Short mmCIF file of C-alpha atoms in Angstrom, two decimals:
data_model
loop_
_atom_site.label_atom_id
_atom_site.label_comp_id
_atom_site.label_asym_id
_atom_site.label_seq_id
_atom_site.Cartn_x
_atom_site.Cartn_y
_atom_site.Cartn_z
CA UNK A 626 -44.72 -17.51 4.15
CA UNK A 627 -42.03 -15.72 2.29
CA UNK A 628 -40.90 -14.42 5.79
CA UNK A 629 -39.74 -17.99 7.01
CA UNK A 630 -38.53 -18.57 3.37
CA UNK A 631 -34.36 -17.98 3.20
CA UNK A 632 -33.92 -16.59 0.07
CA UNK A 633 -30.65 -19.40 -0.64
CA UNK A 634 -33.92 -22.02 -0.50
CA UNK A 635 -35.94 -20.32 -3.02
CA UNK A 636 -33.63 -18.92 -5.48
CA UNK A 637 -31.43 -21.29 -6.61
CA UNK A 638 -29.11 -19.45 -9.39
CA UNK A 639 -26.14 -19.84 -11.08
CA UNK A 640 -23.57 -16.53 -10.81
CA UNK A 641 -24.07 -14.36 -13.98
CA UNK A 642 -27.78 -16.05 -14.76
CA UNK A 643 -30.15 -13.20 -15.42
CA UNK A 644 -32.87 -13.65 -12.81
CA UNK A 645 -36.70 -13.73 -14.17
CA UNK A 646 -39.52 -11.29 -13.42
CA UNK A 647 -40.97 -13.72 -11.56
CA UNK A 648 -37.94 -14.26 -8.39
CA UNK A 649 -37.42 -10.24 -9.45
CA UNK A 650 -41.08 -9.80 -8.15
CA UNK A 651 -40.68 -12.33 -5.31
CA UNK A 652 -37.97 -10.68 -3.97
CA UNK A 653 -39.19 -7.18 -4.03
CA UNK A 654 -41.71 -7.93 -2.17
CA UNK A 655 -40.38 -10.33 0.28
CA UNK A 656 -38.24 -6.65 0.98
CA UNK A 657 -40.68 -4.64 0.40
CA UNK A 658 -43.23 -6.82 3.19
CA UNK A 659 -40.29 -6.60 5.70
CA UNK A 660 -39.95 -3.02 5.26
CA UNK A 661 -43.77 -2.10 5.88
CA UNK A 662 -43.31 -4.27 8.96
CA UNK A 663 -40.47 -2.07 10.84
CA UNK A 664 -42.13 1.10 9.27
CA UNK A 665 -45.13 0.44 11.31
CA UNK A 666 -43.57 -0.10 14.74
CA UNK A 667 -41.34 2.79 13.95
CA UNK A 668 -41.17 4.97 10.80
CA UNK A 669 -37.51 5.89 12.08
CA UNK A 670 -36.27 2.54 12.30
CA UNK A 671 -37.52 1.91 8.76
CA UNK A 672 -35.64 4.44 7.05
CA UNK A 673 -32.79 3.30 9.45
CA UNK A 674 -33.24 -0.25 7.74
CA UNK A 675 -33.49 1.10 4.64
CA UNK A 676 -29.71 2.77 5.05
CA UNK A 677 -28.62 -0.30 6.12
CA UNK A 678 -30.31 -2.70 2.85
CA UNK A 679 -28.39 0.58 0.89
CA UNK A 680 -25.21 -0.37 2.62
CA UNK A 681 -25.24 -3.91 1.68
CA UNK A 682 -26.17 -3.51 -1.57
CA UNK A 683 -23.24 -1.48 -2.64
CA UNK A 684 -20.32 -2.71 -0.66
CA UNK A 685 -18.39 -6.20 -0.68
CA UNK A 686 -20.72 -9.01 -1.87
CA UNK A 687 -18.98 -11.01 1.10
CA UNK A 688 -20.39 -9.03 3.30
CA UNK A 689 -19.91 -5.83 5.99
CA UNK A 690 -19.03 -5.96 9.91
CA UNK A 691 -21.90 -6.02 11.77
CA UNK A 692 -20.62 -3.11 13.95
CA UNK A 693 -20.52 -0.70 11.18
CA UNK A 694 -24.05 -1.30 10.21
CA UNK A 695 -25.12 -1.08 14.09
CA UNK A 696 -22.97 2.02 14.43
CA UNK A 697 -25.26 3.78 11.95
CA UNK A 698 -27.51 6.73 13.36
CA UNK A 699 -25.12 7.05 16.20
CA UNK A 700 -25.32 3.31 17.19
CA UNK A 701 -29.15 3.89 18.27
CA UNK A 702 -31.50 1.04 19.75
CA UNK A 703 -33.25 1.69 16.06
CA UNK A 704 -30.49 0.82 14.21
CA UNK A 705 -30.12 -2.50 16.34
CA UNK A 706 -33.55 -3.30 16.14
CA UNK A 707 -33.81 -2.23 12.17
CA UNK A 708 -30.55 -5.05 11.47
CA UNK A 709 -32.64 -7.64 13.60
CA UNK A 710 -35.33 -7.44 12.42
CA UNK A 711 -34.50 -7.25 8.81
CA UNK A 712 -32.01 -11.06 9.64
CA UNK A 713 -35.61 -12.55 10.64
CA UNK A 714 -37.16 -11.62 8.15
CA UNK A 715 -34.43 -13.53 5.52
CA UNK A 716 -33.86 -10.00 3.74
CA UNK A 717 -30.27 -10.36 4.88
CA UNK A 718 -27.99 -12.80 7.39
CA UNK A 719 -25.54 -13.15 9.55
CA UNK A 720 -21.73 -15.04 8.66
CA UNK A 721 -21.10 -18.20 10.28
CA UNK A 722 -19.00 -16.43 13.35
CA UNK A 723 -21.57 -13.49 13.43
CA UNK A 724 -19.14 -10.77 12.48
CA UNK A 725 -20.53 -9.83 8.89
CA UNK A 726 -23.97 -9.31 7.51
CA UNK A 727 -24.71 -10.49 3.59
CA UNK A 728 -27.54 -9.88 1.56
CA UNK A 729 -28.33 -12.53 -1.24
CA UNK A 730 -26.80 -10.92 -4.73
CA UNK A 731 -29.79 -11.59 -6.36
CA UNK A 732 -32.11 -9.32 -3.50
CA UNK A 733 -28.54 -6.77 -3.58
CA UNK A 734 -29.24 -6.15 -7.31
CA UNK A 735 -33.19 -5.84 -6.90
CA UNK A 736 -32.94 -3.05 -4.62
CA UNK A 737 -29.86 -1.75 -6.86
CA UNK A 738 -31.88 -1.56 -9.76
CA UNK A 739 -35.02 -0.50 -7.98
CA UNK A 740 -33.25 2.55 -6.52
CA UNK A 741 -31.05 3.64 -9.33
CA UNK A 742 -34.70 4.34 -11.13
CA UNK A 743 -34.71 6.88 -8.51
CA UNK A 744 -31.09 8.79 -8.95
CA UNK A 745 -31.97 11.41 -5.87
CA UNK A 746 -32.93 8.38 -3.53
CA UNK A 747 -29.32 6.32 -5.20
CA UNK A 748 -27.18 9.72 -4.49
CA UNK A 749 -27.89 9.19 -1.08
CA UNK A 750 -27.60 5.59 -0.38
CA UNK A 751 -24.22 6.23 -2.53
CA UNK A 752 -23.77 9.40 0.09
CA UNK A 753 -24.59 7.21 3.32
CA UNK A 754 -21.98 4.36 2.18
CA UNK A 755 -19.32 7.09 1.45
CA UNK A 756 -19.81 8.46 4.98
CA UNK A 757 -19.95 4.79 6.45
CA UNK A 758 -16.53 4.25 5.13
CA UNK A 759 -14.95 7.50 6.10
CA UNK A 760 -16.32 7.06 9.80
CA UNK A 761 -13.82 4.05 10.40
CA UNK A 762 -11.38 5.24 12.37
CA UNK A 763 -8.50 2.93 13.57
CA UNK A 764 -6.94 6.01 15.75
CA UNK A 765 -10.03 6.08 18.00
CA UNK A 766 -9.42 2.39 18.93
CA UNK A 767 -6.56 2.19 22.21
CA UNK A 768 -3.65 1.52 20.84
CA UNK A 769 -3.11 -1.46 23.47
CA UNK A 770 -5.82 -2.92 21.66
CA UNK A 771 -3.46 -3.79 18.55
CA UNK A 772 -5.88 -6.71 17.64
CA UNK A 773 -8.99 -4.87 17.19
CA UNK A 774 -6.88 -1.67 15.66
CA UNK A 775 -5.79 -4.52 12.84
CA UNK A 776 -8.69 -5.92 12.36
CA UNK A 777 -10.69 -2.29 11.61
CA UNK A 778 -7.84 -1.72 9.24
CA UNK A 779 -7.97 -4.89 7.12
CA UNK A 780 -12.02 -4.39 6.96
CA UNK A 781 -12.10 -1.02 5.77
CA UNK A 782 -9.16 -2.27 3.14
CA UNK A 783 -11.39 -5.44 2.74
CA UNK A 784 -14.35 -3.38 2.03
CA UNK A 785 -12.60 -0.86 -0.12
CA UNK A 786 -10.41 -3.98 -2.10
CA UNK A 787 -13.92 -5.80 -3.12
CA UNK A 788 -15.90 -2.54 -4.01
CA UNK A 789 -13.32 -1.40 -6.42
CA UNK A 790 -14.00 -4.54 -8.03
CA UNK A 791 -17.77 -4.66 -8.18
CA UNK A 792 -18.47 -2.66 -11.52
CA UNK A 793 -22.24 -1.39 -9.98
CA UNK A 794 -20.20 0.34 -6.87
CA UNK A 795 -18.07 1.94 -9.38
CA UNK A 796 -19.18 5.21 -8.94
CA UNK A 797 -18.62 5.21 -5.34
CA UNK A 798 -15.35 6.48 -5.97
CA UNK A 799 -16.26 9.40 -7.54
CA UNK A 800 -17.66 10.63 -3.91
CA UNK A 801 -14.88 12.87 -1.74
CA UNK A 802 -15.28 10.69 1.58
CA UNK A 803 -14.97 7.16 -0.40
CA UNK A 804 -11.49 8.91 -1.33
CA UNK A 805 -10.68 10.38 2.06
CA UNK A 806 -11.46 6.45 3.24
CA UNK A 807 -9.19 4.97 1.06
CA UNK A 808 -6.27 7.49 1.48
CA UNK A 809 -6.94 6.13 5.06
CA UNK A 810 -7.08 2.47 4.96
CA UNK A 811 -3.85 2.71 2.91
CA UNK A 812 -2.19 4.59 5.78
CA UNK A 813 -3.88 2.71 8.62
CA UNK A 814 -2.35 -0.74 6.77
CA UNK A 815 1.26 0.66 6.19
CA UNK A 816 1.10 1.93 10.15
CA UNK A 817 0.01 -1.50 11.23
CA UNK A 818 3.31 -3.33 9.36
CA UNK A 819 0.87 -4.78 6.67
CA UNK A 820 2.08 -2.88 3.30
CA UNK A 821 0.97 -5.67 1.00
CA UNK A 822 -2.74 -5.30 2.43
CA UNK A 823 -2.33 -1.86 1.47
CA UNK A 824 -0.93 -2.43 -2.13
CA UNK A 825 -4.22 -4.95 -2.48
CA UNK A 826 -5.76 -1.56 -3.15
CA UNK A 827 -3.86 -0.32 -6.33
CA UNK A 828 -6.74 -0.68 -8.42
CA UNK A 829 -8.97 0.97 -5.88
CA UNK A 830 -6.50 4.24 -6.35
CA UNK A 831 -7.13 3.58 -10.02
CA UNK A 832 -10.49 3.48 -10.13
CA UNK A 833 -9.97 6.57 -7.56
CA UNK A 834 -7.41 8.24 -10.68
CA UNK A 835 -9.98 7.65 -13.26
CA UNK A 836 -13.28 8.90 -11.76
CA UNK A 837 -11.84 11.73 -10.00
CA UNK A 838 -8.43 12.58 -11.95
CA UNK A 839 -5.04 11.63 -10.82
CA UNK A 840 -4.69 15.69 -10.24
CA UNK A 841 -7.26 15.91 -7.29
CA UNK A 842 -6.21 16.89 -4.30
CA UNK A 843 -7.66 13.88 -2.49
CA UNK A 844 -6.22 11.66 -5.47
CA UNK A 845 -2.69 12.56 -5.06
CA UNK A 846 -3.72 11.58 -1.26
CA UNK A 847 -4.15 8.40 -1.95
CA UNK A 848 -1.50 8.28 -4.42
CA UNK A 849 0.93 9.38 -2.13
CA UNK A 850 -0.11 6.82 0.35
CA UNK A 851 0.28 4.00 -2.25
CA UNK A 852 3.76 5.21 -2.96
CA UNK A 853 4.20 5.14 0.88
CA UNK A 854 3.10 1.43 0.80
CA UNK A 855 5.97 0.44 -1.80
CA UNK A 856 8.11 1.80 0.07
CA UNK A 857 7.51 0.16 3.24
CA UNK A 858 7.37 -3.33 1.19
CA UNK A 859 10.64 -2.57 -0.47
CA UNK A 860 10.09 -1.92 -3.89
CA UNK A 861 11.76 0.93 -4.19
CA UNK A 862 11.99 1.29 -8.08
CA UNK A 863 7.90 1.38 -8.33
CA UNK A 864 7.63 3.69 -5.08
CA UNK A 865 10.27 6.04 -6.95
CA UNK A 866 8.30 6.35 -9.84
CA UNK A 867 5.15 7.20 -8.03
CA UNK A 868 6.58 9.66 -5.90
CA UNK A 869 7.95 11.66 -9.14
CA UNK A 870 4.61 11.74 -10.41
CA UNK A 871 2.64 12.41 -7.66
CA UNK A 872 5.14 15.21 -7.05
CA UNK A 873 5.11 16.58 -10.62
CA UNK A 874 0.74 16.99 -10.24
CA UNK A 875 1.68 18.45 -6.90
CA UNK A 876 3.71 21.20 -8.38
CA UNK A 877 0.75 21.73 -11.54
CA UNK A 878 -1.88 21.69 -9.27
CA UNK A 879 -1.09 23.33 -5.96
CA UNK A 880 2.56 25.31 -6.57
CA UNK A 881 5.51 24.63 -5.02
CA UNK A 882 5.27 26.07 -2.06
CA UNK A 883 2.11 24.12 -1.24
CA UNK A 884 2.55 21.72 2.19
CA UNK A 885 1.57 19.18 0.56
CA UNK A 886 4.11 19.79 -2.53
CA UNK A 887 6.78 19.35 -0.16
CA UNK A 888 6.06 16.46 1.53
CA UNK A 889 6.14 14.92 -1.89
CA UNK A 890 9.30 16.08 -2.41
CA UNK A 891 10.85 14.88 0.87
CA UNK A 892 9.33 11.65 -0.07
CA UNK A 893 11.13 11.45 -2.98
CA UNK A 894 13.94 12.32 -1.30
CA UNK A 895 13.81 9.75 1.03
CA UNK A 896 13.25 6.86 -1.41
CA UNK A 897 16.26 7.87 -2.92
CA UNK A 898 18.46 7.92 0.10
CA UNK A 899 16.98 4.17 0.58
CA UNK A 900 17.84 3.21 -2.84
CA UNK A 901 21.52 4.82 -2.48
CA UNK A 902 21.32 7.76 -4.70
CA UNK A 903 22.57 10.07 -2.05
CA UNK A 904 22.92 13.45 -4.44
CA UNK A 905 19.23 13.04 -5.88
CA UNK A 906 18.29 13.16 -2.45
CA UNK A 907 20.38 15.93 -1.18
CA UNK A 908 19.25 18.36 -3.47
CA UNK A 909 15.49 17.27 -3.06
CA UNK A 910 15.63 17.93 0.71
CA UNK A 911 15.70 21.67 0.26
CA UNK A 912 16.04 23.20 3.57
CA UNK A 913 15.89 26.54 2.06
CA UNK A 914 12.70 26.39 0.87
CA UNK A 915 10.90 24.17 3.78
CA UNK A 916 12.64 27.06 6.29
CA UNK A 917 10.81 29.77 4.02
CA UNK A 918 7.28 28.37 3.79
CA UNK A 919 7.10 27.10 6.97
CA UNK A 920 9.40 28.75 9.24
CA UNK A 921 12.61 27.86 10.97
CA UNK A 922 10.75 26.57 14.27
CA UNK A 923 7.96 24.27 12.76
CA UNK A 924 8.20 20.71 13.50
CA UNK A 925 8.22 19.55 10.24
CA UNK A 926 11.21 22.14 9.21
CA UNK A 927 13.29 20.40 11.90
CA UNK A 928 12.20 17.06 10.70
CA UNK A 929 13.39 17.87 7.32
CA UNK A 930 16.87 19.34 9.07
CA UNK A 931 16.98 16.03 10.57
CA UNK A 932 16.60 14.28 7.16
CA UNK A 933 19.34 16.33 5.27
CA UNK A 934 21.58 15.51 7.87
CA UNK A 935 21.05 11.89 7.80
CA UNK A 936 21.55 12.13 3.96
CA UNK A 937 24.99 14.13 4.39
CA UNK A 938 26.15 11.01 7.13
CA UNK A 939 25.23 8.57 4.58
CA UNK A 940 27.22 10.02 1.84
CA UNK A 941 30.23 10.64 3.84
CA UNK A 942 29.85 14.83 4.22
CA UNK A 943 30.40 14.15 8.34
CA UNK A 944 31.12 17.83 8.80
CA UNK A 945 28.14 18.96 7.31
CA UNK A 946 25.97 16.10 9.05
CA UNK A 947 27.52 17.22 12.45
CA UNK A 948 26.87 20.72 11.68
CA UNK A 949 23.13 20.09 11.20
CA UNK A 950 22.87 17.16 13.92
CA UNK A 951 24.06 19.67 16.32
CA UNK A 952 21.64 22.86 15.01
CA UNK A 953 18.67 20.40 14.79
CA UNK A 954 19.24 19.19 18.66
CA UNK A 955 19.54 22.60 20.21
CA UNK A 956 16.26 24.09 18.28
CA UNK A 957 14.57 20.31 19.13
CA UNK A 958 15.19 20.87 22.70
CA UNK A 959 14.09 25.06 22.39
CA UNK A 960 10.84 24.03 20.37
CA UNK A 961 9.76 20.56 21.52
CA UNK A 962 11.29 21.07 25.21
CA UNK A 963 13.71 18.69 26.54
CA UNK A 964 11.32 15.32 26.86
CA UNK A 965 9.95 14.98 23.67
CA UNK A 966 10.83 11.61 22.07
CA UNK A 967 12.55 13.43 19.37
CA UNK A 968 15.08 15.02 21.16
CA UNK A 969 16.32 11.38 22.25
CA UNK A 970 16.19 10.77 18.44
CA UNK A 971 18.67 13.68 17.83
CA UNK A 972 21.07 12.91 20.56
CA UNK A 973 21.49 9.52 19.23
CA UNK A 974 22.08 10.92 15.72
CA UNK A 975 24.44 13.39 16.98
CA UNK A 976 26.47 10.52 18.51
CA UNK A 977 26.32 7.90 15.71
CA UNK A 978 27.74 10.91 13.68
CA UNK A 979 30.50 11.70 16.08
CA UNK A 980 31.65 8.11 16.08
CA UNK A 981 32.21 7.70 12.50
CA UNK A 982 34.48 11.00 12.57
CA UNK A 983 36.53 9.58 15.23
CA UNK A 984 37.26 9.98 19.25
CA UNK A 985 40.32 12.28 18.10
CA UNK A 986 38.63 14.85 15.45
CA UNK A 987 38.01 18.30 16.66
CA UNK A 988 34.24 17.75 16.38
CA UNK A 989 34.36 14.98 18.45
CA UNK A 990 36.61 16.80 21.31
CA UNK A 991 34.40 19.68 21.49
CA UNK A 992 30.66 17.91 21.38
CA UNK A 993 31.52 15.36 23.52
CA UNK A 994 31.01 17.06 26.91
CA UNK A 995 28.14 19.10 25.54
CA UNK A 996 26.24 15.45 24.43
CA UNK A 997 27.55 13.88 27.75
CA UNK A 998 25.52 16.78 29.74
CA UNK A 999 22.33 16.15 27.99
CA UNK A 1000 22.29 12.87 28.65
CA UNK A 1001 23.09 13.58 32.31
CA UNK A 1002 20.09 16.00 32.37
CA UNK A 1003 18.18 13.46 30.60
CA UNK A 1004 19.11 10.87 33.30
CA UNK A 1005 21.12 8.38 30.75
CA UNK A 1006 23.65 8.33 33.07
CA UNK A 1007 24.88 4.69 31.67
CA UNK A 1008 25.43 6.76 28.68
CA UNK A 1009 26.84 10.11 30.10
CA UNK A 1010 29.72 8.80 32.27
CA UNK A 1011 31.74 7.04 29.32
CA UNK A 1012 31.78 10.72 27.72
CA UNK A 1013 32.64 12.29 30.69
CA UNK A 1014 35.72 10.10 30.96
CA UNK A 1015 36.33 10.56 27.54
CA UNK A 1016 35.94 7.37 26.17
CA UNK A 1017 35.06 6.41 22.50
CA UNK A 1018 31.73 7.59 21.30
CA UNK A 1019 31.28 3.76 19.96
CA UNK A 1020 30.01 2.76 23.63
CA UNK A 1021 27.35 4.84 23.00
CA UNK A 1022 23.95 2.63 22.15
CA UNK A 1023 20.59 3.33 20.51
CA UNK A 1024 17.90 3.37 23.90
CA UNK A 1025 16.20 0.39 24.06
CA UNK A 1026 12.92 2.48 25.65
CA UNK A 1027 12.18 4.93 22.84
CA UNK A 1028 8.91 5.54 22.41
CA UNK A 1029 7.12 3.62 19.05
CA UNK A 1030 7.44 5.74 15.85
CA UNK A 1031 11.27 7.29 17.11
CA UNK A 1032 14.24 5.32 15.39
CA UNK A 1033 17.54 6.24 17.19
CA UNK A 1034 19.62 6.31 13.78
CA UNK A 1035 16.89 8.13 11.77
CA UNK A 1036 14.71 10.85 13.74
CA UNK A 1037 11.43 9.46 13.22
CA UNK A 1038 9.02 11.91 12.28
CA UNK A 1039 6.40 13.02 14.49
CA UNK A 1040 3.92 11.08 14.27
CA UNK A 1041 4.74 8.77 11.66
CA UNK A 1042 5.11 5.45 11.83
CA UNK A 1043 8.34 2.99 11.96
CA UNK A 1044 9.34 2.22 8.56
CA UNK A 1045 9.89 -1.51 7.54
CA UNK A 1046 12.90 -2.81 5.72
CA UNK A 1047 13.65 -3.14 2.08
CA UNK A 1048 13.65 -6.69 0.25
CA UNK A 1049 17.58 -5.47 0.90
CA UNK A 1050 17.16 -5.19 4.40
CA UNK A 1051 17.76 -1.65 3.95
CA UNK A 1052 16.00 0.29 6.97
CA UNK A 1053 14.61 4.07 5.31
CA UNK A 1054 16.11 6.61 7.43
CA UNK A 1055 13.19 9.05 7.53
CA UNK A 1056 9.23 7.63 8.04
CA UNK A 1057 7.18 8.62 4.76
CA UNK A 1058 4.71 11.43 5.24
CA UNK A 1059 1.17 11.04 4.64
CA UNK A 1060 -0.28 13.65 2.88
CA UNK A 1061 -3.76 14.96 4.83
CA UNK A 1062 -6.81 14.30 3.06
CA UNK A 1063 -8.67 17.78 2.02
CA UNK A 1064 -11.33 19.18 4.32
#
C-alpha cells in the first residue's frame, strides 16, 4: 500500500510544521521498503539509489536534472534502473516536463536526519554531491549546441544559487569540489553573456568566504570570478573593489610572483582602464615583472604586452602604444605562427594605432608597407592594396570573420571570452582572466 501512496496524498503539511513521529516513521519506511526492493534485484543498484536519494536530499528543494542523477556511476543501466524504480515507488518524482527529479521535503529531511546520525555515511553523500557538481562541464558540450551549453550553465548556477540558501546544505561549501563548481558556474555564466545569473551567486561565494576563508586558494577563485561577473555587467565601482581585495589575499597568501597574483593584478588593471583611470592601470600592467616570471615568449606575457599597449593608445602615449603594438605583432607571429586568431587581433591594433597618429607621422610612413605585407600574406588583400597605394590608414576595418573570443580593437585573450559592455556602453579592452581552480 504505501508503494501506490504519493507521499503529496498522505502528508499534507504546512512549510516550517514540525512533522510527527508518526509520518517520520511512515516515511522511513515507505524509503526504507523501496530500498530493500532494488537491493534484492541488485545490491549495486541499491547503493546506486541510495547516492541518488543523497543527491536529492541536499541540493535545490526544486529539484535536480534528471541527467545528472542518470549520469551517476558512469551513466550505467543501474543508475537508470535505481532512478526508475525509486519514481514508482513515490520515494521521489518527476517535474511536469520530465527534466528534474524532487523528493518531498518532508522524506528529504527524514533521510537528512537519518544519515547525519551516521557522520561517516553523511561525509560521503556530502562527498558524492560535491563531485556531482564539479562533473558539470559546459566545455564538453559542442559549442554549436549553444542551447544545451546554456542550459547546463544556468542548472549548475541554479543548483549552486538554491543550495547556498538551504541552511542543512550549508556545509557543502566547505568541500574543495563544491568550490571548484562554483568558481565554474560563475565563469561558464559570464562566457555565455549571462553576468547577472552569475552575480545570483554572491551569497554562494559568501557562504564559500566564510566556511573556507576568503584567503583559500579556491576562494579567491571564485572571488575572482565574481569580480569578473561585475565587470561584464558594468558595475565597475563594485568589480574594482573586489579585484583590490582579491589581489591584496593574493599577494598574503601566494607572493607576488604567484600566476595567479598576477592575473589579479591585470584584472585590476583592466577595470581601471574601463572606468578611465588610465595611470592606475598603467602602472598595474607591469610588463617587467610578467616578462620575469613567465618569460618573454609565454602567451600570457604577450597578452599582457598587448594590454599595456592598449592602455598607452587610450591615454594618448601613441608612440609608446606603436612601439609595443609593433613588438607584440612580430613575437605573436614568431610564437603563435602566422594564423593564430591573435595575430589578426594585433594587426588590427597596430592599424587603429597608426590612424590616430596620422597618414603623415614618421610611424605611420615607415609601418605602413610592413602592415600592408602582412595582410597580403594573410590574404586581406581588400585591406593590403589601400596601404600599398598609400592611402589613409582610416580605410582600414576591424574583420568581420574573426574568430569568437578575438576583438579587433582589444587583443582578446586566448581563450577568454568577449567582454560585454558597461551600463556606459563602454566595451573593456582586455577579456578578464579566470583564475584556475587548484588541483
Amino acid at each position: 500500500m504505501l508503494k501506490r501512496t504519493t507521499l503529496e496524498a498522505g502528508v499534507q503539511r504546512q512549510a516550517g510544521d514540525e512533522y510527527s513521529e508518526v509520518v517520520g516513521v511512515v516515511l522511513w519506511l515507505t524509503l526504507q521498503s523501496a530500498l530493500e526492493r532494488i537491493e534484492e534485484r541488485s545490491p549495486h543498484r541499491g547503493a546506486v539509489a541510495r547516492v541518488q536519494l543523497g543527491v536529492l536530499s541536499v541540493l535545490a528543494a526544486s529539484g535536480v536534472p534528471a541527467r545528472w542523477l542518470e549520469a551517476l556511476d558512469g551513466g550505467s543501466g543501474d543508475t537508470r534502473g535505481a532512478l526508475s524504480e525509486l519514481i514508482d515507488s513515490s520515494v521521489c518524482r518527476l517535474s511536469e516536463d520530465g527534466s528534474r527529479v524532487m523528493i518531498h521535503g518532508l522524506q528529504g529531511r527524514v533521510i537528512r536526519e537519518a544519515w547525519k546520525d551516521e557522520p561517516e555515511r553523511w561525509g560521503r553523500v556530502e562527498e558524492e554531491v560535491a563531485g556531482l557538481l564539479e562533473a558539470v562541464d559546459v566545455t564538453a558540450i559542442p559549442i554549436s549546441d549553444s542551447a544545451s551549453r546554456r542550459r547546463e550553465a544556468l542548472d549548475l548556477v541554479e543548483q549552486l544559487r538554491a543550495t547556498a540558501g538551504q541552511d542543512y546544505s550549508e556545509s557543502l561549501f566547505s568541500r574543495p569540489r563544491t568550490a571548484d563548481a562554483l568558481a565554474r558556474a560563475l565563469q561558464y555564466a559570464a562566457e555565455l553573456g549571462d553576468p547577472q545569473a552569475a552575480l545570483s551567486l554572491s551569497n554562494a561565494v559568501d557562504l564559500l568566504t566564510k566556511t573556507l576563508g576568503p584567503d583559500h586558494p579556491r576562494t579567491l577563485a571564485a572571488r575572482n570570478n565574481l569580480a569578473n561577473a561585475y565587470r561584464s555587467a558594468g558595475r565597475l565601482k563594485e568589480a574594482i573593489t573586489l579585484y583590490k581585495e582579491i589581489l591584496a589575499d593574493c599577494l598574503h597568501v601566494l607572493g607576488p610572483d604567484h600566476p595567479n597574483t598576477l592575473a589579479s593584478q591585470v584584472n585590476l588593471a583592466g577595470v581601471y582602464e574601463s572606468a578611465g583611470r588610465l595611470d592606475e592601470a598603467i602602472t598595474l600592467y607591469n610588463l617587467t615583472k610578467v616578462m620575469r616570471v613567465l618569460g618573454p615568449d609565454h602567451p600570457d606575457t604577450l597578452t599582457s604586452r598587448n594590454n599595456l599597449a592598449g592602455a598607452y593608445r587610450s591615454a594618448g602615449r601613441l608612440d609608446e602604444a606603436i612601439d609595443l603594438f609593433e613588438r607584440n605583432l612580430e613575437d605573436r607571429e614568431r610564437v603563435l605562427g602566422p594564423d593564430h586568431p591573435d595575430i589578426l587581433a594585433s594587426r588590427d591594433n597596430l592599424a587603429e594605432a597608426l590612424r590616430i597618429l596620422g597618414p603623415d607621422h614618421p610611424h605611420t610612413l615607415t609601418l605602413r608597407g610592413n602592415l600592408a605585407a602582412a595582410y597580403q600574406d594573410a590574404d586581406r588583400l581588400s585591406e593590403a592594396v589601400p596601404l600599398f597605394e598609400g592611402a589613409s590608414l582610416s580605410v582600414v576595418a576591424i574583420p568581420a570573420g574573426l574568430p569568437p573570443g578575438v576583438v579587433g580593437t582589444g587583443g582578446g585573450h586566448r581563450g577568454s571570452p568577449v567582454p560585454q559592455p558597461d551600463s556606459q556602453g563602454v566595451h573593456p579592452r582586455c577579456p578578464v582572466t579566470s583564475l584556475p581552480c587548484p588541483r
